[in-house]
Amino acid sequence: MNYLSYRLVIVLLTGIFSTVLLPVLVSAEPSTCYGTTSNGRLAEGVELPSKGTNFVTYSFVARLAGRTYIHSDVRDIIVSTYKVLEQEQPSKVYKYAETGFKNGGKFSPHKTHRNGLSVDFMVPVVDENGKSVHLPTNPLNKLGYNIEFDNDSHYDGMHIDYEAMAAHIVALHQQAKKRNREIWRVIFAPELQPNLYSTKYADYLKSHIQFSKKRSWVRHDEHYHIDFVVPCKQ
């Protein structure tokens, strides 16, 4: 093996270690959140896994930049939810997006995501053949955040999979409750929210999930923002 080949192997192994193995080996101390989602910070933040059987991060580069850290309780809720969905929605795939920095604090361009309790999830979609696919997230569409769905929930041959999305929100809430945690709110485009109530999960959503009814400063149609409730210090 020549020198250049050797260096390439070292770089690749270092990348694998930092993106996959390192989060498992770091401190197992539980996280502590401070303040609020819009004015807070985080201690002992943990990183979400880069991928799993049915999910993937929105950007490996953004992950390396430290933008997918979260409170350890929320991490456990998210990971266990994906495991549940492997059984309940075996043909569906999911993608998470921005969460926050390891130590929380200001997280531009977001107004929240500051204490480890806020998570963005890209909407699950199906292609023209009805197959569950990942919403494309790349620099050309601002990692997915620049995508705009029309009023019929279509974009570039894809359609929002409301059944998969509703199943995800319900499973997140149920996994949170199992850990004596809660979901505070879900932010999703108000004009698209009625589609969730056309799924088999409608009654559960109406009874347990609080959707924000006002328009946010940016349209939440390509992703849904979820704030979790975890005891925080002031």
PDB file of N, CA and C in Angstrom, residues 77-121:
ATOM      1  N   ILE A  77     -36.115   8.618  22.848  1.00  0.00           N
ATOM      2  CA  ILE A  77     -37.485   8.592  22.326  1.00  0.00           C
ATOM      3  C   ILE A  77     -37.476   8.417  20.811  1.00  0.00           C
ATOM      4  N   ILE A  78     -36.621   9.179  20.136  1.00  0.00           N
ATOM      5  CA  ILE A  78     -36.567   9.135  18.671  1.00  0.00           C
ATOM      6  C   ILE A  78     -36.097   7.778  18.172  1.00  0.00           C
ATOM      7  N   VAL A  79     -35.019   7.266  18.761  1.00  0.00           N
ATOM      8  CA  VAL A  79     -34.465   5.986  18.311  1.00  0.00           C
ATOM      9  C   VAL A  79     -35.443   4.841  18.558  1.00  0.00           C
ATOM     10  N   SER A  80     -36.072   4.828  19.732  1.00  0.00           N
ATOM     11  CA  SER A  80     -37.028   3.757  20.029  1.00  0.00           C
ATOM     12  C   SER A  80     -38.258   3.854  19.131  1.00  0.00           C
ATOM     13  N   THR A  81     -38.632   5.064  18.759  1.00  0.00           N
ATOM     14  CA  THR A  81     -39.764   5.246  17.847  1.00  0.00           C
ATOM     15  C   THR A  81     -39.475   4.631  16.483  1.00  0.00           C
ATOM     16  N   TYR A  82     -38.264   4.845  15.970  1.00  0.00           N
ATOM     17  CA  TYR A  82     -37.911   4.237  14.688  1.00  0.00           C
ATOM     18  C   TYR A  82     -37.960   2.711  14.769  1.00  0.00           C
ATOM     19  N   LYS A  83     -37.589   2.149  15.912  1.00  0.00           N
ATOM     20  CA  LYS A  83     -37.661   0.696  16.085  1.00  0.00           C
ATOM     21  C   LYS A  83     -39.117   0.223  16.046  1.00  0.00           C
ATOM     22  N   VAL A  84     -39.992   0.972  16.693  1.00  0.00           N
ATOM     23  CA  VAL A  84     -41.415   0.632  16.680  1.00  0.00           C
ATOM     24  C   VAL A  84     -41.949   0.683  15.250  1.00  0.00           C
ATOM     25  N   LEU A  85     -41.542   1.704  14.504  1.00  0.00           N
ATOM     26  CA  LEU A  85     -42.040   1.865  13.137  1.00  0.00           C
ATOM     27  C   LEU A  85     -41.521   0.795  12.191  1.00  0.00           C
ATOM     28  N   GLU A  86     -40.402   0.180  12.532  1.00  0.00           N
ATOM     29  CA  GLU A  86     -39.918  -0.942  11.718  1.00  0.00           C
ATOM     30  C   GLU A  86     -40.962  -2.041  11.657  1.00  0.00           C
ATOM     31  N   GLN A  87     -41.704  -2.205  12.750  1.00  0.00           N
ATOM     32  CA  GLN A  87     -42.742  -3.238  12.819  1.00  0.00           C
ATOM     33  C   GLN A  87     -44.092  -2.719  12.319  1.00  0.00           C
ATOM     34  N   GLU A  88     -44.434  -1.487  12.709  1.00  0.00           N
ATOM     35  CA  GLU A  88     -45.743  -0.951  12.374  1.00  0.00           C
ATOM     36  C   GLU A  88     -45.842  -0.427  10.940  1.00  0.00           C
ATOM     37  N   GLN A  89     -44.720   0.100  10.430  1.00  0.00           N
ATOM     38  CA  GLN A  89     -44.690   0.659   9.080  1.00  0.00           C
ATOM     39  C   GLN A  89     -43.462   0.111   8.346  1.00  0.00           C
ATOM     40  N   PRO A  90     -43.407  -1.197   8.122  1.00  0.00           N
ATOM     41  CA  PRO A  90     -42.190  -1.826   7.608  1.00  0.00           C
ATOM     42  C   PRO A  90     -41.757  -1.361   6.219  1.00  0.00           C
ATOM     43  N   SER A  91     -42.658  -0.774   5.449  1.00  0.00           N
ATOM     44  CA  SER A  91     -42.298  -0.355   4.092  1.00  0.00           C
ATOM     45  C   SER A  91     -41.965   1.139   4.013  1.00  0.00           C
ATOM     46  N   LYS A  92     -41.970   1.824   5.173  1.00  0.00           N
ATOM     47  CA  LYS A  92     -41.765   3.265   5.176  1.00  0.00           C
ATOM     48  C   LYS A  92     -40.356   3.638   5.624  1.00  0.00           C
ATOM     49  N   VAL A  93     -39.844   4.724   5.033  1.00  0.00           N
ATOM     50  CA  VAL A  93     -38.538   5.248   5.443  1.00  0.00           C
ATOM     51  C   VAL A  93     -38.713   6.687   5.918  1.00  0.00           C
ATOM     52  N   TYR A  94     -37.829   7.103   6.835  1.00  0.00           N
ATOM     53  CA  TYR A  94     -37.944   8.403   7.478  1.00  0.00           C
ATOM     54  C   TYR A  94     -36.605   9.132   7.459  1.00  0.00           C
ATOM     55  N   LYS A  95     -36.681  10.442   7.594  1.00  0.00           N
ATOM     56  CA  LYS A  95     -35.466  11.264   7.612  1.00  0.00           C
ATOM     57  C   LYS A  95     -35.638  12.379   8.645  1.00  0.00           C
ATOM     58  N   TYR A  96     -34.670  12.472   9.552  1.00  0.00           N
ATOM     59  CA  TYR A  96     -34.712  13.588  10.505  1.00  0.00           C
ATOM     60  C   TYR A  96     -33.832  14.716   9.985  1.00  0.00           C
ATOM     61  N   ALA A  97     -34.046  15.927  10.513  1.00  0.00           N
ATOM     62  CA  ALA A  97     -33.298  17.093  10.048  1.00  0.00           C
ATOM     63  C   ALA A  97     -32.610  17.794  11.221  1.00  0.00           C
ATOM     64  N   GLU A  98     -32.689  19.111  11.275  1.00  0.00           N
ATOM     65  CA  GLU A  98     -31.965  19.881  12.282  1.00  0.00           C
ATOM     66  C   GLU A  98     -32.436  19.580  13.702  1.00  0.00           C
ATOM     67  N   THR A  99     -31.488  19.569  14.638  1.00  0.00           N
ATOM     68  CA  THR A  99     -31.840  19.427  16.052  1.00  0.00           C
ATOM     69  C   THR A  99     -31.209  20.558  16.863  1.00  0.00           C
ATOM     70  N   GLY A 100     -29.888  20.588  16.969  1.00  0.00           N
ATOM     71  CA  GLY A 100     -29.228  21.643  17.722  1.00  0.00           C
ATOM     72  C   GLY A 100     -27.765  21.316  17.956  1.00  0.00           C
ATOM     73  N   PHE A 101     -27.075  22.230  18.642  1.00  0.00           N
ATOM     74  CA  PHE A 101     -25.665  22.025  18.963  1.00  0.00           C
ATOM     75  C   PHE A 101     -25.500  21.238  20.257  1.00  0.00           C
ATOM     76  N   LYS A 102     -24.335  20.675  20.467  1.00  0.00           N
ATOM     77  CA  LYS A 102     -24.061  19.853  21.643  1.00  0.00           C
ATOM     78  C   LYS A 102     -24.316  20.608  22.936  1.00  0.00           C
ATOM     79  N   ASN A 103     -23.989  21.890  22.949  1.00  0.00           N
ATOM     80  CA  ASN A 103     -24.187  22.707  24.150  1.00  0.00           C
ATOM     81  C   ASN A 103     -25.381  23.648  24.025  1.00  0.00           C
ATOM     82  N   GLY A 104     -26.209  23.398  23.013  1.00  0.00           N
ATOM     83  CA  GLY A 104     -27.381  24.233  22.833  1.00  0.00           C
ATOM     84  C   GLY A 104     -27.017  25.650  22.443  1.00  0.00           C
ATOM     85  N   GLY A 105     -27.852  26.595  22.833  1.00  0.00           N
ATOM     86  CA  GLY A 105     -27.618  27.991  22.514  1.00  0.00           C
ATOM     87  C   GLY A 105     -28.145  28.368  21.146  1.00  0.00           C
ATOM     88  N   LYS A 106     -27.824  29.570  20.705  1.00  0.00           N
ATOM     89  CA  LYS A 106     -28.334  30.090  19.436  1.00  0.00           C
ATOM     90  C   LYS A 106     -28.019  29.135  18.295  1.00  0.00           C
ATOM     91  N   PHE A 107     -29.032  28.884  17.460  1.00  0.00           N
ATOM     92  CA  PHE A 107     -28.921  27.889  16.405  1.00  0.00           C
ATOM     93  C   PHE A 107     -29.504  28.471  15.117  1.00  0.00           C
ATOM     94  N   SER A 108     -28.763  29.341  14.486  1.00  0.00           N
ATOM     95  CA  SER A 108     -29.242  30.007  13.270  1.00  0.00           C
ATOM     96  C   SER A 108     -29.454  28.990  12.148  1.00  0.00           C
ATOM     97  N   PRO A 109     -30.493  29.213  11.319  1.00  0.00           N
ATOM     98  CA  PRO A 109     -31.407  30.352  11.307  1.00  0.00           C
ATOM     99  C   PRO A 109     -32.647  30.157  12.173  1.00  0.00           C
ATOM    100  N   HIS A 110     -32.664  29.125  13.004  1.00  0.00           N
ATOM    101  CA  HIS A 110     -33.846  28.816  13.806  1.00  0.00           C
ATOM    102  C   HIS A 110     -34.003  29.782  14.991  1.00  0.00           C
ATOM    103  N   LYS A 111     -35.236  29.989  15.382  1.00  0.00           N
ATOM    104  CA  LYS A 111     -35.511  30.809  16.565  1.00  0.00           C
ATOM    105  C   LYS A 111     -35.560  29.966  17.830  1.00  0.00           C
ATOM    106  N   THR A 112     -35.675  28.657  17.654  1.00  0.00           N
ATOM    107  CA  THR A 112     -35.701  27.746  18.809  1.00  0.00           C
ATOM    108  C   THR A 112     -34.521  26.781  18.697  1.00  0.00           C
ATOM    109  N   HIS A 113     -34.704  25.511  19.054  1.00  0.00           N
ATOM    110  CA  HIS A 113     -33.641  24.499  18.970  1.00  0.00           C
ATOM    111  C   HIS A 113     -32.469  24.839  19.900  1.00  0.00           C
ATOM    112  N   ARG A 114     -32.734  25.475  21.034  1.00  0.00           N
ATOM    113  CA  ARG A 114     -31.633  25.977  21.860  1.00  0.00           C
ATOM    114  C   ARG A 114     -31.330  25.162  23.105  1.00  0.00           C
ATOM    115  N   ASN A 115     -32.229  24.263  23.495  1.00  0.00           N
ATOM    116  CA  ASN A 115     -31.955  23.515  24.734  1.00  0.00           C
ATOM    117  C   ASN A 115     -32.111  22.005  24.576  1.00  0.00           C
ATOM    118  N   GLY A 116     -32.011  21.522  23.345  1.00  0.00           N
ATOM    119  CA  GLY A 116     -32.004  20.086  23.114  1.00  0.00           C
ATOM    120  C   GLY A 116     -33.349  19.414  23.038  1.00  0.00           C
ATOM    121  N   LEU A 117     -34.426  20.202  23.003  1.00  0.00           N
ATOM    122  CA  LEU A 117     -35.766  19.615  23.015  1.00  0.00           C
ATOM    123  C   LEU A 117     -36.538  19.827  21.713  1.00  0.00           C
ATOM    124  N   SER A 118     -35.903  20.447  20.735  1.00  0.00           N
ATOM    125  CA  SER A 118     -36.566  20.721  19.447  1.00  0.00           C
ATOM    126  C   SER A 118     -35.951  19.864  18.347  1.00  0.00           C
ATOM    127  N   VAL A 119     -36.820  19.277  17.542  1.00  0.00           N
ATOM    128  CA  VAL A 119     -36.359  18.415  16.449  1.00  0.00           C
ATOM    129  C   VAL A 119     -37.182  18.682  15.196  1.00  0.00           C
ATOM    130  N   ASP A 120     -36.491  18.777  14.064  1.00  0.00           N
ATOM    131  CA  ASP A 120     -37.172  18.853  12.774  1.00  0.00           C
ATOM    132  C   ASP A 120     -37.113  17.482  12.106  1.00  0.00           C
ATOM    133  N   PHE A 121     -38.225  17.091  11.514  1.00  0.00           N
ATOM    134  CA  PHE A 121     -38.299  15.852  10.746  1.00  0.00           C
ATOM    135  C   PHE A 121     -38.770  16.181   9.336  1.00  0.00           C
TER     136      PHE A 121
END
